[in-house]
Amino acid sequence: MAKLKLRGKDLRNIGYPEGPVISVAITVMEQHYKHYTQEAALDLLRQVLEAPVSFREEEQLSKIADKLIVEESTEIAINPQAMPYQVYGRQFIDDGAIRQMDYAMRLPVTAAGALMPDAHQGYGLPIGGVLAVKNAVIPYGVGVDIGCRMCLSILDIPPLQLEKQASVFKRELKAGTVFGAGAEWKPRIDDEVLEHLAFGEIGLLKHLHAKAAAQLSTSGSGNHFVEWGLVEIADAANEFGLEPGTYLGLLSHSGSRGLGAQIAGHYTKLAREICQLPREVQHLAWLDLDTEEGQEYWTAMNLAGDYASACHHQIHRRLIRAVGATLLARVENHHNFAWKEIHNGEELIVHRKGATPAGKGVLGVIPGSMTAPGYIVRGRGEAASLDSASHGAGRQMSRSKATQSFTRHELTKILADHQVHLIGGGLDEAPGAYKNIADVMAAQTTLVDVIGTFHPKIVRMADGGPAED
């Protein structure tokens, strides 16, 4: 019979808290219960977890029970009731996202919150959640893809050229972009962000510098994209000084690549060790900003944001040069980040996990899907939303459900109906996996004004889509 082999993931899946108890439990079970099946071992561990006091007299299991009791006694209690918060477009939001936001509004550091109409369930804070806290930062409230952002360049090339010379734009888009986990751009590019002092001051970042240099100007997988399209400027009083009308546009969506993911993973684990919370809110562990760990994360987060911005700028610079265009105007914004802001006369740390900054007069981009329009918006500075708006249409299907719900043939037909050419992409990103962007925008008219729209025409995503024509 094979000896028992447990992983930390197995214990976390049955509810064990992050911390020393996991390694203690694995050691005890593998040494003294090594002939148990994995199922029997996990069942026994569940019993200890549910009633640790009952096992204090057991010779071996008491070691696990004592750790659980100690960890429970050092847990930070959350408030019994959620603070009130504004929900926009409640009819479009799943109950799981509401439950997650309710938990976030029970944290003792929470000062205010709001939920955007594109919200859906995530890890810890829901996607589309906005959470303001006092003197603390929640790594998982920012998210794994730190600084994930939008960047729209409006160009001087006549928009009709996009159709007349479609083969050129497709060729340059494919040649000028690289997508996917671990993807690198060769040869490497120099950028001032790689000279940031934090790379030499923080141990974790020293080890990530080479990865950051290799992945600069690349894009991730999933819903990340770079696309050519048509920009319709509708507001004559636009901040760009452009005449209302149609322009050629280049729009990109991606974040801080492996650099951001490693920062998120490291500091989330650290926060959970320092800030021990009940199991249902463990992902919302925070770091106080007056601690060394909190300041380190804040520095690393801002570096990841700068790096994400540099990636977009390098991609846009390369593609604009390739098609011989001149930049007329640019709109860009993070939507996975934390900011120091003043609300109700108090400085708070505002986490926007999948939400667009929408302070009064602040410009941003809210994308739709590969066939639906995106929106260029101007924030209205709505206090109830903490100066925020949605970051897109928001998913209405999980990736696995979308893959099961659509066929390649259906996706190809939808793309043809909308006159969109897709390079890469997968069924998990099919337009039907997303909410109706028009409904989402209608639910946030008090949050933003629309300046114009972006209509995708040639879309590049990570490989996995219909065959090229």
Tab-separated table of C-alpha atoms in Angstrom:
chain	number	residue	atom	x	y	z
A	1	MET	CA	0.000	0.000	0.000
A	2	ALA	CA	1.275	3.463	-0.929
A	3	LYS	CA	2.177	5.716	1.952
A	4	LEU	CA	0.039	8.720	2.671
A	5	LYS	CA	1.111	11.916	0.922
A	6	LEU	CA	-0.670	15.184	1.696
A	7	ARG	CA	-0.220	18.682	0.298
A	8	GLY	CA	-0.954	22.031	1.836
A	9	LYS	CA	-3.537	22.552	-0.897
A	10	ASP	CA	-5.441	19.463	0.294
A	11	LEU	CA	-5.753	20.896	3.791
A	12	ARG	CA	-6.660	24.376	2.630
A	13	ASN	CA	-9.412	22.880	0.474
A	14	ILE	CA	-11.105	21.407	3.544
A	15	GLY	CA	-10.858	24.696	5.435
A	16	TYR	CA	-7.516	24.640	7.257
A	17	PRO	CA	-6.194	28.166	7.808
A	18	GLU	CA	-2.929	29.308	6.258
A	19	GLY	CA	-0.159	29.061	8.833
A	20	PRO	CA	1.985	26.655	10.889
A	21	VAL	CA	-0.916	24.275	11.549
A	22	ILE	CA	-0.750	22.993	7.962
A	23	SER	CA	2.840	21.778	8.164
A	24	VAL	CA	2.218	20.330	11.647
A	25	ALA	CA	-0.859	18.458	10.419
A	26	ILE	CA	0.930	17.043	7.376
A	27	THR	CA	3.860	15.854	9.497
A	28	VAL	CA	1.604	14.197	12.099
A	29	MET	CA	-0.551	12.443	9.501
A	30	GLU	CA	2.320	11.216	7.332
A	31	GLN	CA	4.313	9.916	10.314
A	32	HIS	CA	1.596	8.404	12.485
A	33	TYR	CA	-1.296	7.757	10.081
A	34	LYS	CA	0.754	6.882	7.019
A	35	HIS	CA	-1.336	3.824	6.133
A	36	TYR	CA	-4.558	5.833	5.997
A	37	THR	CA	-6.027	6.509	2.584
A	38	GLN	CA	-6.031	10.166	1.623
A	39	GLU	CA	-9.825	10.238	1.975
A	40	ALA	CA	-9.697	8.791	5.496
A	41	ALA	CA	-6.876	11.121	6.522
A	42	LEU	CA	-8.715	14.203	5.298
A	43	ASP	CA	-11.905	13.054	7.026
A	44	LEU	CA	-10.003	12.760	10.305
A	45	LEU	CA	-8.447	16.179	9.792
A	46	ARG	CA	-11.929	17.627	9.210
A	47	GLN	CA	-13.034	16.232	12.569
A	48	VAL	CA	-10.046	17.862	14.303
A	49	LEU	CA	-10.743	21.154	12.537
A	50	GLU	CA	-14.404	21.185	13.540
A	51	ALA	CA	-13.817	20.368	17.219
A	52	PRO	CA	-10.135	20.783	18.157
A	53	VAL	CA	-10.843	20.797	21.914
A	54	SER	CA	-12.144	17.210	21.657
A	55	PHE	CA	-8.706	16.032	20.497
A	56	ARG	CA	-6.526	17.696	23.137
A	57	GLU	CA	-6.010	14.403	24.967
A	58	GLU	CA	-5.008	12.461	21.833
A	59	GLU	CA	-1.259	11.773	21.814
A	60	GLN	CA	-0.624	12.799	18.198
A	61	LEU	CA	-3.719	14.694	17.067
A	62	SER	CA	-3.384	17.036	20.040
A	63	LYS	CA	-0.431	18.635	18.240
A	64	ILE	CA	-2.793	19.683	15.449
A	65	ALA	CA	-5.589	20.608	17.844
A	66	ASP	CA	-3.326	22.850	19.936
A	67	LYS	CA	-2.212	24.740	16.842
A	68	LEU	CA	-5.820	25.246	15.766
A	69	ILE	CA	-6.831	26.499	19.187
A	70	VAL	CA	-3.901	28.916	19.323
A	71	GLU	CA	-4.661	30.178	15.819
A	72	GLU	CA	-8.342	30.629	16.631
A	73	SER	CA	-7.443	32.611	19.746
A	74	THR	CA	-5.227	34.964	17.747
A	75	GLU	CA	-7.762	35.537	14.978
A	76	ILE	CA	-8.834	39.082	14.334
A	77	ALA	CA	-12.595	39.232	14.758
A	78	ILE	CA	-14.702	40.713	11.982
A	79	ASN	CA	-17.778	42.819	12.652
A	80	PRO	CA	-21.108	40.979	13.033
A	81	GLN	CA	-22.837	43.142	10.408
A	82	ALA	CA	-21.704	44.560	7.067
A	83	MET	CA	-21.468	48.310	6.717
A	84	PRO	CA	-23.989	49.632	4.161
A	85	TYR	CA	-22.674	50.130	0.632
A	86	GLN	CA	-24.042	51.116	-2.762
A	87	VAL	CA	-24.684	48.437	-5.398
A	88	TYR	CA	-25.041	49.515	-9.029
A	89	GLY	CA	-26.944	47.231	-11.411
A	90	ARG	CA	-27.934	44.693	-8.731
A	91	GLN	CA	-29.999	42.761	-11.292
A	92	PHE	CA	-26.809	41.877	-13.198
A	93	ILE	CA	-24.760	40.708	-10.196
A	94	ASP	CA	-24.556	37.129	-8.896
A	95	ASP	CA	-25.262	36.377	-5.240
A	96	GLY	CA	-21.708	35.107	-4.715
A	97	ALA	CA	-20.290	38.561	-5.458
A	98	ILE	CA	-22.761	40.151	-3.026
A	99	ARG	CA	-21.746	37.701	-0.281
A	100	GLN	CA	-18.069	38.442	-0.856
A	101	MET	CA	-18.679	42.193	-0.711
A	102	ASP	CA	-20.736	41.776	2.467
A	103	TYR	CA	-17.788	40.024	4.105
A	104	ALA	CA	-15.402	42.757	2.953
A	105	MET	CA	-17.683	45.343	4.533
A	106	ARG	CA	-17.333	43.534	7.898
A	107	LEU	CA	-13.564	43.993	8.192
A	108	PRO	CA	-12.549	46.175	11.160
A	109	VAL	CA	-10.398	48.343	8.856
A	110	THR	CA	-13.210	48.990	6.347
A	111	ALA	CA	-14.452	52.560	6.004
A	112	ALA	CA	-16.616	52.410	2.840
A	113	GLY	CA	-17.323	50.343	-0.251
A	114	ALA	CA	-19.307	50.002	-3.468
A	115	LEU	CA	-20.069	47.333	-6.046
A	116	MET	CA	-20.000	48.069	-9.769
A	117	PRO	CA	-22.567	46.736	-12.292
A	118	ASP	CA	-20.069	44.406	-13.988
A	119	ALA	CA	-19.301	42.676	-10.670
A	120	HIS	CA	-18.946	38.915	-10.379
A	121	GLN	CA	-17.475	36.507	-7.848
A	122	GLY	CA	-13.704	36.328	-7.526
A	123	TYR	CA	-11.312	35.535	-4.674
A	124	GLY	CA	-11.632	37.631	-1.535
A	125	LEU	CA	-12.930	40.904	-2.912
A	126	PRO	CA	-15.290	40.350	-5.867
A	127	ILE	CA	-14.281	41.534	-9.318
A	128	GLY	CA	-15.960	44.936	-9.596
A	129	GLY	CA	-15.586	45.568	-5.869
A	130	VAL	CA	-14.373	48.913	-4.506
A	131	LEU	CA	-13.182	48.900	-0.897
A	132	ALA	CA	-11.827	51.816	1.119
A	133	VAL	CA	-9.907	50.965	4.301
A	134	LYS	CA	-7.999	52.878	6.947
A	135	ASN	CA	-4.172	52.863	6.877
A	136	ALA	CA	-3.894	49.370	5.421
A	137	VAL	CA	-3.570	47.636	2.070
A	138	ILE	CA	-5.099	44.282	1.112
A	139	PRO	CA	-2.952	42.510	-1.524
A	140	TYR	CA	-5.859	40.374	-2.697
A	141	GLY	CA	-8.046	43.483	-2.757
A	142	VAL	CA	-5.752	44.705	-5.522
A	143	GLY	CA	-5.639	41.308	-7.180
A	144	VAL	CA	-3.092	39.023	-8.791
A	145	ASP	CA	-2.642	41.081	-11.964
A	146	ILE	CA	-1.486	44.303	-10.307
A	147	GLY	CA	-1.915	47.354	-12.501
A	148	CYS	CA	-4.052	45.568	-15.094
A	149	ARG	CA	-5.085	48.494	-17.261
A	150	MET	CA	-6.503	49.910	-20.473
A	151	CYS	CA	-4.617	52.053	-22.990
A	152	LEU	CA	-6.246	53.672	-26.026
A	153	SER	CA	-4.268	55.553	-28.671
A	154	ILE	CA	-6.168	57.683	-31.196
A	155	LEU	CA	-4.232	58.003	-34.459
A	156	ASP	CA	-4.114	60.261	-37.494
A	157	ILE	CA	-4.499	57.568	-40.194
A	158	PRO	CA	-7.853	57.848	-42.075
A	159	PRO	CA	-10.149	55.176	-40.620
A	160	LEU	CA	-11.039	53.793	-44.063
A	161	GLN	CA	-7.444	52.556	-44.323
A	162	LEU	CA	-8.212	49.933	-41.670
A	163	GLU	CA	-10.465	48.141	-44.146
A	164	LYS	CA	-8.549	48.961	-47.321
A	165	GLN	CA	-5.230	47.755	-45.900
A	166	ALA	CA	-6.554	45.167	-43.472
A	167	SER	CA	-3.830	42.673	-44.354
A	168	VAL	CA	-1.143	45.187	-43.337
A	169	PHE	CA	-2.782	45.943	-39.987
A	170	LYS	CA	-3.271	42.213	-39.294
A	171	ARG	CA	0.346	41.461	-40.182
A	172	GLU	CA	1.767	44.210	-37.992
A	173	LEU	CA	-0.536	43.369	-35.101
A	174	LYS	CA	0.579	39.751	-35.153
A	175	ALA	CA	4.258	40.613	-35.619
A	176	GLY	CA	4.244	43.331	-32.968
A	177	THR	CA	2.636	41.457	-30.081
A	178	VAL	CA	3.411	38.425	-27.925
A	179	PHE	CA	0.799	36.806	-25.647
A	180	GLY	CA	0.588	34.124	-22.983
A	181	ALA	CA	1.899	33.012	-19.614
A	182	GLY	CA	5.683	33.231	-19.527
A	183	ALA	CA	5.832	34.929	-22.939
A	184	GLU	CA	8.937	37.043	-23.595
A	185	TRP	CA	9.837	39.713	-26.144
A	186	LYS	CA	13.080	39.240	-28.045
A	187	PRO	CA	15.335	41.099	-28.298
A	188	ARG	CA	14.845	42.724	-24.923
A	189	ILE	CA	13.816	46.367	-24.724
A	190	ASP	CA	15.352	49.096	-22.599
A	191	ASP	CA	12.911	51.141	-20.525
A	192	GLU	CA	13.420	53.465	-17.581
A	193	VAL	CA	11.028	51.388	-15.465
A	194	LEU	CA	13.719	48.685	-15.297
A	195	GLU	CA	15.995	51.205	-13.554
A	196	HIS	CA	13.537	51.728	-10.696
A	197	LEU	CA	15.366	51.864	-7.358
A	198	ALA	CA	12.985	49.337	-5.808
A	199	PHE	CA	14.551	46.577	-7.900
A	200	GLY	CA	17.726	47.053	-5.879
A	201	GLU	CA	16.135	47.728	-2.487
A	202	ILE	CA	13.606	44.907	-1.991
A	203	GLY	CA	14.848	41.322	-1.988
A	204	LEU	CA	11.874	39.863	-3.853
A	205	LEU	CA	12.161	42.460	-6.605
A	206	LYS	CA	15.881	41.810	-7.084
A	207	HIS	CA	15.024	38.246	-8.073
A	208	LEU	CA	12.228	39.404	-10.386
A	209	HIS	CA	14.221	41.958	-12.375
A	210	ALA	CA	15.314	39.491	-15.054
A	211	LYS	CA	11.752	38.237	-15.516
A	212	ALA	CA	10.473	41.800	-15.782
A	213	ALA	CA	13.096	42.672	-18.388
A	214	ALA	CA	12.283	39.590	-20.468
A	215	GLN	CA	8.500	40.121	-20.413
A	216	LEU	CA	8.463	43.880	-20.989
A	217	SER	CA	6.050	44.821	-23.830
A	218	THR	CA	4.236	41.463	-23.809
A	219	SER	CA	0.625	40.638	-22.900
A	220	GLY	CA	-0.968	37.922	-20.785
A	221	SER	CA	-3.593	35.314	-21.603
A	222	GLY	CA	-7.291	35.181	-20.701
A	223	ASN	CA	-9.090	38.414	-21.534
A	224	HIS	CA	-5.968	40.412	-22.407
A	225	PHE	CA	-5.897	41.845	-25.912
A	226	VAL	CA	-4.438	44.348	-28.369
A	227	GLU	CA	-6.782	45.486	-31.138
A	228	TRP	CA	-7.219	47.906	-33.998
A	229	GLY	CA	-10.611	49.558	-34.209
A	230	LEU	CA	-12.652	52.655	-34.938
A	231	VAL	CA	-12.993	55.469	-32.418
A	232	GLU	CA	-16.171	57.569	-32.569
A	233	ILE	CA	-15.756	60.893	-30.765
A	234	ALA	CA	-19.225	62.206	-29.908
A	235	ASP	CA	-18.534	64.968	-27.368
A	236	ALA	CA	-17.510	68.202	-29.082
A	237	ALA	CA	-16.096	69.418	-25.754
A	238	ASN	CA	-13.697	66.456	-25.493
A	239	GLU	CA	-10.423	66.996	-23.669
A	240	PHE	CA	-8.362	66.017	-26.713
A	241	GLY	CA	-9.419	68.969	-28.846
A	242	LEU	CA	-10.530	66.573	-31.596
A	243	GLU	CA	-13.405	67.251	-33.957
A	244	PRO	CA	-16.326	64.866	-33.436
A	245	GLY	CA	-16.092	62.028	-35.937
A	246	THR	CA	-14.395	58.714	-36.679
A	247	TYR	CA	-10.707	57.980	-36.041
A	248	LEU	CA	-8.404	54.978	-36.141
A	249	GLY	CA	-7.710	53.583	-32.681
A	250	LEU	CA	-5.374	51.093	-31.000
A	251	LEU	CA	-6.642	49.611	-27.723
A	252	SER	CA	-4.820	47.271	-25.334
A	253	HIS	CA	-5.684	45.482	-22.101
A	254	SER	CA	-3.117	43.717	-19.913
A	255	GLY	CA	-1.225	44.090	-16.651
A	256	SER	CA	2.103	43.565	-14.939
A	257	ARG	CA	2.778	40.007	-16.130
A	258	GLY	CA	4.891	37.659	-13.997
A	259	LEU	CA	6.274	40.552	-11.960
A	260	GLY	CA	2.839	41.477	-10.607
A	261	ALA	CA	1.773	37.871	-10.072
A	262	GLN	CA	4.868	37.105	-7.971
A	263	ILE	CA	4.437	40.277	-5.915
A	264	ALA	CA	0.781	39.433	-5.299
A	265	GLY	CA	1.510	35.860	-4.275
A	266	HIS	CA	4.364	36.762	-1.925
A	267	TYR	CA	2.606	39.567	-0.067
A	268	THR	CA	-0.762	37.818	0.082
A	269	LYS	CA	0.922	34.892	1.858
A	270	LEU	CA	2.748	37.314	4.160
A	271	ALA	CA	-0.467	39.189	4.954
A	272	ARG	CA	-2.267	35.960	5.835
A	273	GLU	CA	0.520	34.961	8.220
A	274	ILE	CA	0.561	38.354	9.938
A	275	CYS	CA	-3.150	39.160	9.834
A	276	GLN	CA	-4.985	35.996	10.845
A	277	LEU	CA	-8.661	36.247	9.982
A	278	PRO	CA	-11.595	33.811	10.083
A	279	ARG	CA	-11.516	31.302	7.244
A	280	GLU	CA	-14.285	32.955	5.250
A	281	VAL	CA	-12.258	36.182	4.871
A	282	GLN	CA	-8.682	34.882	4.823
A	283	HIS	CA	-8.097	36.275	1.321
A	284	LEU	CA	-8.804	39.764	2.687
A	285	ALA	CA	-5.831	39.778	5.065
A	286	TRP	CA	-4.194	43.203	5.154
A	287	LEU	CA	-0.840	44.800	5.833
A	288	ASP	CA	-0.718	47.933	7.983
A	289	LEU	CA	0.900	50.786	6.112
A	290	ASP	CA	2.908	51.806	9.162
A	291	THR	CA	4.787	48.484	9.062
A	292	GLU	CA	7.813	47.527	6.995
A	293	GLU	CA	5.803	44.815	5.210
A	294	GLY	CA	3.032	47.238	4.322
A	295	GLN	CA	5.454	49.807	2.946
A	296	GLU	CA	7.282	47.128	0.965
A	297	TYR	CA	4.066	45.959	-0.678
A	298	TRP	CA	3.010	49.540	-1.411
A	299	THR	CA	6.334	50.206	-3.147
A	300	ALA	CA	6.206	46.916	-5.051
A	301	MET	CA	2.577	47.492	-6.089
A	302	ASN	CA	3.372	50.932	-7.483
A	303	LEU	CA	6.370	49.536	-9.342
A	304	ALA	CA	4.127	46.851	-10.880
A	305	GLY	CA	1.705	49.576	-11.944
A	306	ASP	CA	4.488	51.559	-13.597
A	307	TYR	CA	5.712	48.388	-15.284
A	308	ALA	CA	2.234	47.608	-16.656
A	309	SER	CA	2.037	51.128	-18.057
A	310	ALA	CA	5.455	50.753	-19.678
A	311	CYS	CA	4.361	47.476	-21.317
A	312	HIS	CA	1.399	49.218	-22.951
A	313	HIS	CA	3.459	52.193	-24.085
A	314	GLN	CA	6.079	49.963	-25.680
A	315	ILE	CA	3.432	47.930	-27.526
A	316	HIS	CA	1.705	51.075	-28.776
A	317	ARG	CA	4.976	52.726	-29.786
A	318	ARG	CA	5.988	49.661	-31.810
A	319	LEU	CA	2.644	49.285	-33.610
A	320	ILE	CA	2.134	52.996	-34.271
A	321	ARG	CA	5.584	53.154	-35.849
A	322	ALA	CA	4.899	50.005	-37.889
A	323	VAL	CA	1.840	51.490	-39.614
A	324	GLY	CA	3.353	54.960	-39.998
A	325	ALA	CA	0.843	56.740	-37.784
A	326	THR	CA	1.047	59.771	-35.486
A	327	LEU	CA	-0.477	59.818	-32.032
A	328	LEU	CA	-3.301	62.361	-31.671
A	329	ALA	CA	-4.529	61.516	-28.170
A	330	ARG	CA	-4.310	58.822	-25.494
A	331	VAL	CA	-6.580	57.637	-22.670
A	332	GLU	CA	-5.405	55.066	-20.116
A	333	ASN	CA	-6.203	53.837	-16.630
A	334	HIS	CA	-5.502	51.069	-14.124
A	335	HIS	CA	-8.387	48.946	-12.876
A	336	ASN	CA	-6.577	46.585	-10.441
A	337	PHE	CA	-4.848	48.864	-7.967
A	338	ALA	CA	-4.997	50.720	-4.643
A	339	TRP	CA	-4.846	54.499	-4.282
A	340	LYS	CA	-4.490	56.941	-1.390
A	341	GLU	CA	-7.533	59.217	-1.690
A	342	ILE	CA	-9.518	61.632	0.441
A	343	HIS	CA	-13.140	60.671	1.079
A	344	ASN	CA	-15.355	62.430	3.597
A	345	GLY	CA	-12.329	64.450	4.707
A	346	GLU	CA	-10.280	61.351	5.579
A	347	GLU	CA	-7.357	59.722	3.777
A	348	LEU	CA	-8.314	56.171	2.851
A	349	ILE	CA	-6.755	53.390	0.817
A	350	VAL	CA	-9.186	52.714	-2.014
A	351	HIS	CA	-8.890	49.268	-3.613
A	352	ARG	CA	-10.421	48.922	-7.069
A	353	LYS	CA	-10.360	45.262	-8.030
A	354	GLY	CA	-11.791	45.417	-11.517
A	355	ALA	CA	-13.108	48.990	-11.303
A	356	THR	CA	-12.252	52.158	-13.217
A	357	PRO	CA	-11.247	55.385	-11.420
A	358	ALA	CA	-14.038	57.905	-12.115
A	359	GLY	CA	-13.239	60.996	-10.080
A	360	LYS	CA	-14.730	64.220	-11.386
A	361	GLY	CA	-13.182	64.948	-14.798
A	362	VAL	CA	-11.016	61.799	-14.780
A	363	LEU	CA	-10.890	60.031	-18.167
A	364	GLY	CA	-10.959	56.280	-18.611
A	365	VAL	CA	-11.754	53.400	-20.954
A	366	ILE	CA	-14.426	50.759	-20.277
A	367	PRO	CA	-14.171	47.903	-22.831
A	368	GLY	CA	-16.991	45.649	-24.019
A	369	SER	CA	-16.051	42.331	-25.640
A	370	MET	CA	-14.327	41.304	-28.873
A	371	THR	CA	-17.498	42.294	-30.767
A	372	ALA	CA	-19.089	44.856	-28.431
A	373	PRO	CA	-18.044	48.517	-28.255
A	374	GLY	CA	-15.897	49.998	-25.527
A	375	TYR	CA	-16.519	53.442	-24.047
A	376	ILE	CA	-14.321	56.484	-23.493
A	377	VAL	CA	-15.694	58.029	-20.315
A	378	ARG	CA	-15.315	61.061	-18.091
A	379	GLY	CA	-15.843	60.494	-14.366
A	380	ARG	CA	-18.584	62.385	-12.544
A	381	GLY	CA	-17.018	62.058	-9.088
A	382	GLU	CA	-19.935	60.201	-7.478
A	383	ALA	CA	-19.238	59.911	-3.748
A	384	ALA	CA	-21.413	56.818	-3.250
A	385	SER	CA	-19.283	54.871	-5.742
A	386	LEU	CA	-16.023	56.129	-4.209
A	387	ASP	CA	-15.290	57.867	-7.534
A	388	SER	CA	-15.450	54.558	-9.414
A	389	ALA	CA	-17.163	52.867	-12.365
A	390	SER	CA	-17.169	49.414	-13.973
A	391	HIS	CA	-14.032	48.125	-15.691
A	392	GLY	CA	-15.881	46.378	-18.507
A	393	ALA	CA	-19.018	44.378	-19.237
A	394	GLY	CA	-18.175	41.724	-16.645
A	395	ARG	CA	-18.474	37.974	-17.043
A	396	GLN	CA	-21.827	36.241	-16.834
A	397	MET	CA	-20.302	32.800	-17.421
A	398	SER	CA	-17.246	31.120	-15.973
A	399	ARG	CA	-14.518	30.197	-18.430
A	400	SER	CA	-15.364	26.500	-18.224
A	401	LYS	CA	-19.075	27.144	-18.790
A	402	ALA	CA	-18.349	29.401	-21.753
A	403	THR	CA	-16.132	26.732	-23.321
A	404	GLN	CA	-18.961	24.225	-22.945
A	405	SER	CA	-21.665	26.642	-24.161
A	406	PHE	CA	-20.208	27.822	-27.475
A	407	THR	CA	-18.691	26.148	-30.508
A	408	ARG	CA	-15.933	27.344	-32.841
A	409	HIS	CA	-18.489	27.578	-35.618
A	410	GLU	CA	-20.744	29.829	-33.534
A	411	LEU	CA	-17.851	32.096	-32.572
A	412	THR	CA	-16.706	32.358	-36.187
A	413	LYS	CA	-20.233	33.319	-37.286
A	414	ILE	CA	-20.572	35.975	-34.558
A	415	LEU	CA	-17.246	37.487	-35.563
A	416	ALA	CA	-18.271	37.539	-39.222
A	417	ASP	CA	-21.620	39.155	-38.382
A	418	HIS	CA	-19.778	41.954	-36.583
A	419	GLN	CA	-17.015	42.187	-39.208
A	420	VAL	CA	-14.346	41.459	-36.616
A	421	HIS	CA	-11.169	39.510	-37.413
A	422	LEU	CA	-9.773	37.525	-34.471
A	423	ILE	CA	-6.170	36.389	-34.152
A	424	GLY	CA	-5.943	33.906	-31.281
A	425	GLY	CA	-8.597	33.998	-28.579
A	426	GLY	CA	-10.624	31.088	-27.240
A	427	LEU	CA	-14.195	30.033	-26.557
A	428	ASP	CA	-13.771	31.140	-22.946
A	429	GLU	CA	-13.671	34.705	-24.311
A	430	ALA	CA	-16.697	34.345	-26.602
A	431	PRO	CA	-18.852	37.506	-26.545
A	432	GLY	CA	-21.757	35.574	-24.997
A	433	ALA	CA	-19.657	34.899	-21.900
A	434	TYR	CA	-20.006	38.589	-21.021
A	435	LYS	CA	-22.862	40.742	-19.833
A	436	ASN	CA	-24.463	43.215	-22.233
A	437	ILE	CA	-22.200	46.278	-22.086
A	438	ALA	CA	-25.144	48.550	-22.954
A	439	ASP	CA	-26.997	47.345	-19.835
A	440	VAL	CA	-23.899	47.859	-17.700
A	441	MET	CA	-23.407	51.393	-19.002
A	442	ALA	CA	-27.088	52.205	-18.445
A	443	ALA	CA	-26.667	51.172	-14.794
A	444	GLN	CA	-23.882	53.708	-14.208
A	445	THR	CA	-25.069	56.920	-15.865
A	446	THR	CA	-24.601	58.694	-12.524
A	447	LEU	CA	-20.954	57.620	-12.445
A	448	VAL	CA	-19.604	58.568	-15.888
A	449	ASP	CA	-20.360	60.594	-19.000
A	450	VAL	CA	-19.580	59.046	-22.381
A	451	ILE	CA	-17.190	60.981	-24.609
A	452	GLY	CA	-16.948	58.410	-27.374
A	453	THR	CA	-16.820	54.742	-28.284
A	454	PHE	CA	-14.310	52.224	-29.609
A	455	HIS	CA	-15.426	49.488	-32.033
A	456	PRO	CA	-12.989	46.553	-32.339
A	457	LYS	CA	-12.163	45.361	-35.853
A	458	ILE	CA	-8.906	43.360	-35.700
A	459	VAL	CA	-8.418	41.649	-32.347
A	460	ARG	CA	-5.279	39.882	-31.092
A	461	MET	CA	-5.404	37.612	-28.030
A	462	ALA	CA	-3.489	34.631	-26.690
A	463	ASP	CA	-3.633	31.643	-29.042
A	464	GLY	CA	-6.642	29.363	-28.886
A	465	GLY	CA	-9.181	30.933	-31.235
A	466	PRO	CA	-10.572	30.071	-34.677
A	467	ALA	CA	-8.134	29.209	-37.438
A	468	GLU	CA	-6.785	32.169	-39.393
A	469	ASP	CA	-8.387	32.909	-42.749
